[in-house]
mmCIF file of C-alpha atoms in Angstrom:
data_model
loop_
_atom_site.group_PDB
_atom_site.id
_atom_site.type_symbol
_atom_site.label_atom_id
_atom_site.label_comp_id
_atom_site.label_asym_id
_atom_site.label_seq_id
_atom_site.Cartn_x
_atom_site.Cartn_y
_atom_site.Cartn_z
ATOM 1 C CA UNK A 741 0.016 -0.017 -0.004
ATOM 2 C CA UNK A 742 1.336 3.423 -0.911
ATOM 3 C CA UNK A 743 -0.141 6.613 0.618
ATOM 4 C CA UNK A 744 -1.443 9.173 -1.896
ATOM 5 C CA UNK A 745 -0.761 12.868 -1.498
ATOM 6 C CA UNK A 746 -4.224 13.307 -0.063
ATOM 7 C CA UNK A 747 -3.757 10.714 2.593
ATOM 8 C CA UNK A 748 -5.751 7.975 0.858
ATOM 9 C CA UNK A 749 -4.146 4.596 0.155
ATOM 10 C CA UNK A 750 -3.503 3.556 -3.404
ATOM 11 C CA UNK A 751 -3.330 -0.189 -3.955
ATOM 12 C CA UNK A 752 -0.548 -1.281 -6.302
ATOM 13 C CA UNK A 753 -2.070 -3.686 -8.801
ATOM 14 C CA UNK A 754 -2.286 -4.153 -12.485
ATOM 15 C CA UNK A 755 -3.273 -0.565 -13.026
ATOM 16 C CA UNK A 756 -0.091 0.698 -11.237
ATOM 17 C CA UNK A 757 2.772 -1.495 -12.263
ATOM 18 C CA UNK A 758 6.087 -1.229 -10.351
ATOM 19 C CA UNK A 759 8.926 0.181 -12.318
ATOM 20 C CA UNK A 760 12.581 -0.872 -11.926
ATOM 21 C CA UNK A 761 14.913 1.701 -10.310
ATOM 22 C CA UNK A 762 16.993 3.742 -12.648
ATOM 23 C CA UNK A 763 20.646 2.554 -12.622
ATOM 24 C CA UNK A 764 23.296 4.998 -11.433
ATOM 25 C CA UNK A 765 25.134 4.525 -14.723
ATOM 26 C CA UNK A 766 22.706 3.885 -17.558
ATOM 27 C CA UNK A 767 23.687 1.206 -20.031
ATOM 28 C CA UNK A 768 25.413 2.536 -23.137
ATOM 29 C CA UNK A 769 23.708 2.164 -26.502
ATOM 30 C CA UNK A 770 25.047 -0.720 -28.503
ATOM 31 C CA UNK A 771 27.564 0.452 -31.020
ATOM 32 C CA UNK A 772 28.245 3.755 -29.310
ATOM 33 C CA UNK A 773 31.633 4.974 -28.182
ATOM 34 C CA UNK A 774 30.839 4.453 -24.478
ATOM 35 C CA UNK A 775 29.663 0.941 -25.251
ATOM 36 C CA UNK A 776 33.010 0.215 -26.836
ATOM 37 C CA UNK A 777 34.900 1.780 -23.934
ATOM 38 C CA UNK A 778 32.951 -0.365 -21.444
ATOM 39 C CA UNK A 779 34.005 -3.410 -23.423
ATOM 40 C CA UNK A 780 37.655 -2.320 -23.373
ATOM 41 C CA UNK A 781 37.491 -1.970 -19.556
ATOM 42 C CA UNK A 782 35.913 -5.376 -19.180
ATOM 43 C CA UNK A 783 38.585 -6.911 -21.429
ATOM 44 C CA UNK A 784 41.461 -5.905 -19.111
ATOM 45 C CA UNK A 785 39.498 -7.499 -16.144
ATOM 46 C CA UNK A 786 40.179 -4.940 -13.412
ATOM 47 C CA UNK A 787 38.240 -7.188 -10.989
ATOM 48 C CA UNK A 788 40.975 -9.783 -11.397
ATOM 49 C CA UNK A 789 43.812 -7.387 -10.498
ATOM 50 C CA UNK A 790 43.279 -8.384 -6.896
ATOM 51 C CA UNK A 791 45.602 -11.315 -7.708
ATOM 52 C CA UNK A 792 48.438 -8.785 -7.976
ATOM 53 C CA UNK A 793 48.130 -8.135 -4.240
ATOM 54 C CA UNK A 794 50.675 -10.987 -4.065
ATOM 55 C CA UNK A 795 53.229 -8.335 -5.138
ATOM 56 C CA UNK A 796 52.689 -6.678 -1.733
ATOM 57 C CA UNK A 797 53.052 -9.869 0.371
ATOM 58 C CA UNK A 798 56.817 -9.505 0.970
ATOM 59 C CA UNK A 799 56.280 -5.998 2.337
ATOM 60 C CA UNK A 800 53.603 -7.137 4.779
ATOM 61 C CA UNK A 801 55.585 -10.098 6.133
ATOM 62 C CA UNK A 802 58.840 -8.121 6.300
ATOM 63 C CA UNK A 803 57.267 -5.544 8.643
ATOM 64 C CA UNK A 804 57.729 -2.750 6.151
ATOM 65 C CA UNK A 805 54.194 -1.308 6.104
ATOM 66 C CA UNK A 806 55.411 1.647 8.113
ATOM 67 C CA UNK A 807 58.117 2.696 5.624
ATOM 68 C CA UNK A 808 56.668 5.221 3.108
ATOM 69 C CA UNK A 809 59.439 4.860 0.548
ATOM 70 C CA UNK A 810 59.059 1.079 0.481
ATOM 71 C CA UNK A 811 55.239 1.361 0.213
ATOM 72 C CA UNK A 812 55.612 3.768 -2.712
ATOM 73 C CA UNK A 813 57.876 1.221 -4.518
ATOM 74 C CA UNK A 814 55.423 -1.617 -3.731
ATOM 75 C CA UNK A 815 52.478 0.356 -5.094
ATOM 76 C CA UNK A 816 54.444 1.061 -8.276
ATOM 77 C CA UNK A 817 55.239 -2.637 -8.691
ATOM 78 C CA UNK A 818 51.547 -3.376 -8.157
ATOM 79 C CA UNK A 819 50.574 -0.912 -10.906
ATOM 80 C CA UNK A 820 53.075 -2.437 -13.305
ATOM 81 C CA UNK A 821 51.658 -5.928 -12.847
ATOM 82 C CA UNK A 822 48.073 -4.647 -13.175
ATOM 83 C CA UNK A 823 49.005 -3.206 -16.570
ATOM 84 C CA UNK A 824 50.739 -6.406 -17.611
ATOM 85 C CA UNK A 825 47.792 -8.496 -16.411
ATOM 86 C CA UNK A 826 45.455 -6.330 -18.532
ATOM 87 C CA UNK A 827 47.661 -6.947 -21.576
ATOM 88 C CA UNK A 828 47.758 -10.662 -20.876
ATOM 89 C CA UNK A 829 43.935 -10.883 -20.503
ATOM 90 C CA UNK A 830 43.528 -8.967 -23.770
ATOM 91 C CA UNK A 831 45.963 -11.271 -25.602
ATOM 92 C CA UNK A 832 44.336 -14.340 -24.120
ATOM 93 C CA UNK A 833 40.879 -13.217 -25.277
ATOM 94 C CA UNK A 834 42.248 -12.534 -28.749
ATOM 95 C CA UNK A 835 43.645 -16.053 -29.021
ATOM 96 C CA UNK A 836 40.581 -17.646 -27.386
ATOM 97 C CA UNK A 837 37.893 -15.697 -29.261
ATOM 98 C CA UNK A 838 36.882 -18.647 -31.465
ATOM 99 C CA UNK A 839 36.641 -21.044 -28.547
ATOM 100 C CA UNK A 840 34.899 -18.440 -26.321
ATOM 101 C CA UNK A 841 32.080 -18.110 -28.893
ATOM 102 C CA UNK A 842 30.925 -21.738 -28.190
ATOM 103 C CA UNK A 843 31.087 -21.233 -24.376
ATOM 104 C CA UNK A 844 27.682 -20.437 -22.716
ATOM 105 C CA UNK A 845 29.223 -17.602 -20.629
ATOM 106 C CA UNK A 846 32.452 -16.600 -22.266
ATOM 107 C CA UNK A 847 30.721 -15.892 -25.601
ATOM 108 C CA UNK A 848 29.670 -12.610 -24.006
ATOM 109 C CA UNK A 849 33.281 -11.434 -23.552
ATOM 110 C CA UNK A 850 33.852 -8.186 -25.385
ATOM 111 C CA UNK A 851 36.233 -9.516 -28.066
ATOM 112 C CA UNK A 852 34.281 -12.766 -28.675
ATOM 113 C CA UNK A 853 30.951 -10.860 -28.922
ATOM 114 C CA UNK A 854 32.361 -8.145 -31.138
ATOM 115 C CA UNK A 855 31.996 -5.328 -28.627
ATOM 116 C CA UNK A 856 35.738 -4.712 -28.869
ATOM 117 C CA UNK A 857 37.090 -5.047 -32.452
ATOM 118 C CA UNK A 858 40.148 -7.273 -32.927
ATOM 119 C CA UNK A 859 42.220 -4.354 -34.246
ATOM 120 C CA UNK A 860 41.438 -2.237 -31.177
ATOM 121 C CA UNK A 861 42.238 -5.093 -28.887
ATOM 122 C CA UNK A 862 45.644 -5.576 -30.474
ATOM 123 C CA UNK A 863 46.499 -1.898 -30.071
ATOM 124 C CA UNK A 864 45.367 -2.102 -26.429
ATOM 125 C CA UNK A 865 47.657 -5.051 -25.702
ATOM 126 C CA UNK A 866 50.712 -3.309 -27.261
ATOM 127 C CA UNK A 867 50.141 -0.028 -25.361
ATOM 128 C CA UNK A 868 49.647 -1.804 -22.033
ATOM 129 C CA UNK A 869 52.816 -3.809 -22.474
ATOM 130 C CA UNK A 870 54.936 -0.859 -23.514
ATOM 131 C CA UNK A 871 53.613 1.247 -20.624
ATOM 132 C CA UNK A 872 54.093 -1.541 -18.104
ATOM 133 C CA UNK A 873 57.627 -2.432 -19.062
ATOM 134 C CA UNK A 874 58.557 1.209 -19.401
ATOM 135 C CA UNK A 875 57.455 1.694 -15.837
ATOM 136 C CA UNK A 876 59.273 -1.410 -14.674
ATOM 137 C CA UNK A 877 62.528 -0.007 -16.150
ATOM 138 C CA UNK A 878 62.462 2.679 -13.511
ATOM 139 C CA UNK A 879 62.796 0.066 -10.740
ATOM 140 C CA UNK A 880 65.725 -2.236 -9.869
ATOM 141 C CA UNK A 881 66.953 -4.326 -12.780
ATOM 142 C CA UNK A 882 65.890 -7.504 -10.994
ATOM 143 C CA UNK A 883 62.315 -6.214 -10.926
ATOM 144 C CA UNK A 884 62.382 -5.447 -14.645
ATOM 145 C CA UNK A 885 63.728 -8.915 -15.422
ATOM 146 C CA UNK A 886 60.955 -10.559 -13.367
ATOM 147 C CA UNK A 887 58.270 -8.372 -14.965
ATOM 148 C CA UNK A 888 59.624 -9.301 -18.439
ATOM 149 C CA UNK A 889 59.678 -12.961 -17.466
ATOM 150 C CA UNK A 890 56.088 -12.726 -16.274
ATOM 151 C CA UNK A 891 54.978 -11.253 -19.615
ATOM 152 C CA UNK A 892 57.036 -13.755 -21.646
ATOM 153 C CA UNK A 893 55.679 -16.682 -19.672
ATOM 154 C CA UNK A 894 52.099 -15.521 -20.296
ATOM 155 C CA UNK A 895 52.764 -15.114 -24.040
ATOM 156 C CA UNK A 896 54.005 -18.679 -24.126
ATOM 157 C CA UNK A 897 50.946 -19.760 -22.159
ATOM 158 C CA UNK A 898 48.464 -17.916 -24.443
ATOM 159 C CA UNK A 899 50.026 -19.113 -27.670
ATOM 160 C CA UNK A 900 50.426 -22.832 -27.018
ATOM 161 C CA UNK A 901 51.430 -24.035 -23.527
ATOM 162 C CA UNK A 902 47.918 -23.670 -22.139
ATOM 163 C CA UNK A 903 46.933 -26.616 -24.330
ATOM 164 C CA UNK A 904 49.170 -28.979 -22.374
ATOM 165 C CA UNK A 905 47.514 -30.426 -19.282
ATOM 166 C CA UNK A 906 49.274 -29.779 -15.956
ATOM 167 C CA UNK A 907 51.807 -27.525 -17.661
ATOM 168 C CA UNK A 908 49.009 -24.948 -18.021
ATOM 169 C CA UNK A 909 48.299 -25.005 -14.288
ATOM 170 C CA UNK A 910 52.021 -25.020 -13.488
ATOM 171 C CA UNK A 911 52.509 -21.808 -15.510
ATOM 172 C CA UNK A 912 49.600 -20.183 -13.603
ATOM 173 C CA UNK A 913 51.354 -21.051 -10.381
ATOM 174 C CA UNK A 914 54.618 -19.674 -11.747
ATOM 175 C CA UNK A 915 52.878 -16.402 -12.486
ATOM 176 C CA UNK A 916 51.943 -15.994 -8.824
ATOM 177 C CA UNK A 917 55.468 -16.818 -7.681
ATOM 178 C CA UNK A 918 56.846 -14.195 -10.037
ATOM 179 C CA UNK A 919 54.480 -11.638 -8.541
ATOM 180 C CA UNK A 920 55.903 -12.322 -5.096
ATOM 181 C CA UNK A 921 59.497 -12.237 -6.373
ATOM 182 C CA UNK A 922 58.739 -8.968 -8.148
ATOM 183 C CA UNK A 923 57.406 -7.427 -4.924
ATOM 184 C CA UNK A 924 60.571 -8.430 -3.114
ATOM 185 C CA UNK A 925 62.938 -7.095 -5.797
ATOM 186 C CA UNK A 926 61.033 -3.842 -6.268
ATOM 187 C CA UNK A 927 61.208 -3.049 -2.564
ATOM 188 C CA UNK A 928 64.565 -4.761 -1.911
ATOM 189 C CA UNK A 929 62.854 -7.054 0.577
ATOM 190 C CA UNK A 930 64.147 -10.576 1.365
ATOM 191 C CA UNK A 931 61.708 -13.370 0.527
ATOM 192 C CA UNK A 932 61.511 -16.536 2.579
ATOM 193 C CA UNK A 933 61.358 -19.990 1.010
ATOM 194 C CA UNK A 934 58.158 -20.606 2.942
ATOM 195 C CA UNK A 935 56.472 -17.666 1.191
ATOM 196 C CA UNK A 936 57.507 -18.935 -2.243
ATOM 197 C CA UNK A 937 56.397 -22.500 -1.502
ATOM 198 C CA UNK A 938 53.071 -21.441 0.042
ATOM 199 C CA UNK A 939 52.387 -19.126 -2.986
ATOM 200 C CA UNK A 940 53.140 -21.891 -5.476
ATOM 201 C CA UNK A 941 50.985 -24.490 -3.694
ATOM 202 C CA UNK A 942 48.074 -22.112 -3.278
ATOM 203 C CA UNK A 943 48.185 -21.105 -6.953
ATOM 204 C CA UNK A 944 48.315 -24.791 -7.995
ATOM 205 C CA UNK A 945 45.310 -25.463 -5.768
ATOM 206 C CA UNK A 946 43.298 -22.639 -7.342
ATOM 207 C CA UNK A 947 44.365 -23.661 -10.855
ATOM 208 C CA UNK A 948 43.331 -27.335 -10.377
ATOM 209 C CA UNK A 949 40.040 -26.111 -8.894
ATOM 210 C CA UNK A 950 39.384 -24.028 -11.951
ATOM 211 C CA UNK A 951 40.141 -26.946 -14.257
ATOM 212 C CA UNK A 952 37.912 -29.246 -12.119
ATOM 213 C CA UNK A 953 35.025 -26.739 -12.440
ATOM 214 C CA UNK A 954 35.484 -26.356 -16.164
ATOM 215 C CA UNK A 955 35.591 -30.122 -16.721
ATOM 216 C CA UNK A 956 32.348 -30.591 -14.746
ATOM 217 C CA UNK A 957 30.437 -27.672 -16.291
ATOM 218 C CA UNK A 958 31.537 -27.876 -19.946
ATOM 219 C CA UNK A 959 29.273 -29.694 -22.371
ATOM 220 C CA UNK A 960 32.030 -29.894 -24.977
ATOM 221 C CA UNK A 961 35.219 -29.410 -22.884
ATOM 222 C CA UNK A 962 37.685 -30.075 -25.730
ATOM 223 C CA UNK A 963 36.341 -27.161 -27.899
ATOM 224 C CA UNK A 964 36.386 -24.743 -24.944
ATOM 225 C CA UNK A 965 39.844 -25.609 -23.625
ATOM 226 C CA UNK A 966 42.108 -28.075 -25.384
ATOM 227 C CA UNK A 967 43.937 -29.124 -22.190
ATOM 228 C CA UNK A 968 40.687 -30.364 -20.574
ATOM 229 C CA UNK A 969 40.718 -33.464 -22.786
ATOM 230 C CA UNK A 970 43.788 -34.773 -20.911
ATOM 231 C CA UNK A 971 42.339 -34.146 -17.450
ATOM 232 C CA UNK A 972 40.118 -36.534 -15.494
ATOM 233 C CA UNK A 973 37.783 -35.714 -12.563
ATOM 234 C CA UNK A 974 39.544 -38.263 -10.366
ATOM 235 C CA UNK A 975 43.055 -36.888 -11.083
ATOM 236 C CA UNK A 976 41.946 -33.330 -10.475
ATOM 237 C CA UNK A 977 40.200 -34.240 -7.241
ATOM 238 C CA UNK A 978 43.386 -35.892 -6.028
ATOM 239 C CA UNK A 979 45.434 -32.876 -7.111
ATOM 240 C CA UNK A 980 43.048 -30.534 -5.269
ATOM 241 C CA UNK A 981 43.272 -32.602 -2.076
ATOM 242 C CA UNK A 982 47.088 -32.803 -2.205
ATOM 243 C CA UNK A 983 47.726 -29.133 -2.952
ATOM 244 C CA UNK A 984 45.042 -27.918 -0.483
ATOM 245 C CA UNK A 985 46.506 -29.869 2.397
ATOM 246 C CA UNK A 986 50.043 -28.959 1.399
ATOM 247 C CA UNK A 987 49.171 -25.254 1.287
ATOM 248 C CA UNK A 988 47.727 -25.257 4.814
ATOM 249 C CA UNK A 989 50.570 -27.401 6.179
ATOM 250 C CA UNK A 990 53.206 -25.099 4.626
ATOM 251 C CA UNK A 991 51.585 -22.024 6.043
ATOM 252 C CA UNK A 992 51.328 -23.562 9.478
ATOM 253 C CA UNK A 993 54.984 -24.648 9.324
ATOM 254 C CA UNK A 994 55.980 -21.074 8.450
ATOM 255 C CA UNK A 995 54.070 -19.670 11.443
ATOM 256 C CA UNK A 996 55.676 -22.222 13.817
ATOM 257 C CA UNK A 997 59.145 -21.831 12.411
ATOM 258 C CA UNK A 998 61.620 -20.595 15.034
ATOM 259 C CA UNK A 999 63.062 -17.907 12.774
ATOM 260 C CA UNK A 1000 59.595 -16.604 11.935
ATOM 261 C CA UNK A 1001 58.608 -16.333 15.650
ATOM 262 C CA UNK A 1002 61.916 -14.682 16.527
ATOM 263 C CA UNK A 1003 61.588 -12.183 13.659
ATOM 264 C CA UNK A 1004 58.113 -11.174 14.692
ATOM 265 C CA UNK A 1005 58.833 -11.411 18.411
ATOM 266 C CA UNK A 1006 55.528 -13.243 18.720
ATOM 267 C CA UNK A 1007 54.546 -16.923 18.916
ATOM 268 C CA UNK A 1008 50.845 -16.397 17.999
ATOM 269 C CA UNK A 1009 50.867 -16.128 14.288
ATOM 270 C CA UNK A 1010 49.924 -19.812 13.987
ATOM 271 C CA UNK A 1011 46.348 -19.066 15.136
ATOM 272 C CA UNK A 1012 45.725 -17.388 11.827
ATOM 273 C CA UNK A 1013 45.956 -20.800 10.089
ATOM 274 C CA UNK A 1014 42.203 -21.190 10.600
ATOM 275 C CA UNK A 1015 41.687 -18.659 7.810
ATOM 276 C CA UNK A 1016 43.645 -20.479 5.026
ATOM 277 C CA UNK A 1017 41.828 -23.654 6.157
ATOM 278 C CA UNK A 1018 38.462 -22.002 5.818
ATOM 279 C CA UNK A 1019 39.458 -20.486 2.459
ATOM 280 C CA UNK A 1020 40.463 -23.844 1.046
ATOM 281 C CA UNK A 1021 37.237 -25.549 2.193
ATOM 282 C CA UNK A 1022 35.042 -22.653 0.914
ATOM 283 C CA UNK A 1023 36.760 -22.643 -2.489
ATOM 284 C CA UNK A 1024 36.052 -26.392 -2.858
ATOM 285 C CA UNK A 1025 32.392 -25.692 -2.055
ATOM 286 C CA UNK A 1026 32.226 -23.049 -4.772
ATOM 287 C CA UNK A 1027 33.838 -25.355 -7.290
ATOM 288 C CA UNK A 1028 31.130 -27.984 -6.646
ATOM 289 C CA UNK A 1029 28.092 -25.861 -5.894
ATOM 290 C CA UNK A 1030 28.237 -23.289 -8.721
ATOM 291 C CA UNK A 1031 28.715 -25.228 -12.006
ATOM 292 C CA UNK A 1032 27.095 -22.445 -14.104
ATOM 293 C CA UNK A 1033 29.596 -19.777 -13.006
ATOM 294 C CA UNK A 1034 32.275 -18.707 -15.487
ATOM 295 C CA UNK A 1035 35.078 -19.458 -13.016
ATOM 296 C CA UNK A 1036 35.358 -20.331 -9.329
ATOM 297 C CA UNK A 1037 38.301 -17.925 -9.005
ATOM 298 C CA UNK A 1038 35.886 -15.153 -10.019
ATOM 299 C CA UNK A 1039 33.147 -16.469 -7.695
ATOM 300 C CA UNK A 1040 35.396 -16.127 -4.635
ATOM 301 C CA UNK A 1041 35.627 -12.378 -5.305
ATOM 302 C CA UNK A 1042 31.781 -12.202 -5.117
ATOM 303 C CA UNK A 1043 31.420 -14.638 -2.230
ATOM 304 C CA UNK A 1044 30.762 -12.759 1.017
ATOM 305 C CA UNK A 1045 31.971 -15.532 3.410
ATOM 306 C CA UNK A 1046 35.189 -15.973 1.455
ATOM 307 C CA UNK A 1047 35.974 -12.221 1.265
ATOM 308 C CA UNK A 1048 35.073 -11.628 4.892
ATOM 309 C CA UNK A 1049 37.484 -14.476 5.840
ATOM 310 C CA UNK A 1050 40.220 -12.840 3.790
ATOM 311 C CA UNK A 1051 39.697 -9.413 5.416
ATOM 312 C CA UNK A 1052 39.677 -10.921 8.907
ATOM 313 C CA UNK A 1053 42.853 -12.912 8.184
ATOM 314 C CA UNK A 1054 44.650 -9.784 6.823
ATOM 315 C CA UNK A 1055 43.556 -7.768 9.913
ATOM 316 C CA UNK A 1056 44.806 -10.527 12.285
ATOM 317 C CA UNK A 1057 48.116 -10.863 10.538
ATOM 318 C CA UNK A 1058 48.734 -7.054 10.570
ATOM 319 C CA UNK A 1059 47.715 -6.889 14.237
ATOM 320 C CA UNK A 1060 49.951 -9.734 15.318
ATOM 321 C CA UNK A 1061 52.917 -8.673 13.208
ATOM 322 C CA UNK A 1062 52.767 -4.983 13.935
ATOM 323 C CA UNK A 1063 50.967 -4.561 17.268
ATOM 324 C CA UNK A 1064 51.446 -7.450 19.655
ATOM 325 C CA UNK A 1065 54.597 -7.711 21.644
ATOM 326 C CA UNK A 1066 55.791 -10.384 24.015
ATOM 327 C CA UNK A 1067 55.186 -9.637 27.704
#
């Protein structure tokens, strides 16, 4: 019931249909310039740039968050990898356009659907790479080499190696390790072997989860991703179990390591292991329960329990590393 200006009640029925609220940003007309620009933004996947937060991991665990000059270098490195990631996503969609057109969800991607012309996408990729590597050249030479290695590895992935089962997931994991190494080199921060191992295992876990989801949800897996023909549900399930357990165990071993506890002057970092454990379990639930989603790694960014767990974990780590002191 809605009160009328005169105080009487007006019943909402067939004669007074409800209208949908006007969106804050109205959709652009198909074929217009703004419609093309929206497609270009979607192509570089800014929502996926959260993965580049791995570049900042060495700074956090080295207790450097209170050093402005180091933070400035870390943010610069993060920006370089965001630009490189945008270039890589654009190249990947260019190569996959034909396969994406037969996928129930990916066919709506801007390049596959024609929202972004192929010629425009190629120019985008070149400009993003030149800008990113140009920015990387202002940092330490080791950082530039890692950034170049990251781009080269992704080119090899996009143009052939992603068709080889297990090699494709291994290259995804290598990309995350390179992000961590880049963060360390950009800020001249030492990186522990535990951090590298944990990053690699976590990335393998996420990669196998993505392949398991694709294999279960794809009606014609081979046409959508060539490597899926060589995977089996049983093998991927075992790989998920092994890498998930290994990730949690490695993180726990890091928190209990004598050098770690001495460096942080605190023995309580191990209590945060509950959050990686929850994250692993929740990711497995998303892989199984949302078969129609484009990717479980995208779903975790929309999943409230998963994101809340991440935020609480980060808050606890920062509090324990930077605030707590032994009595």
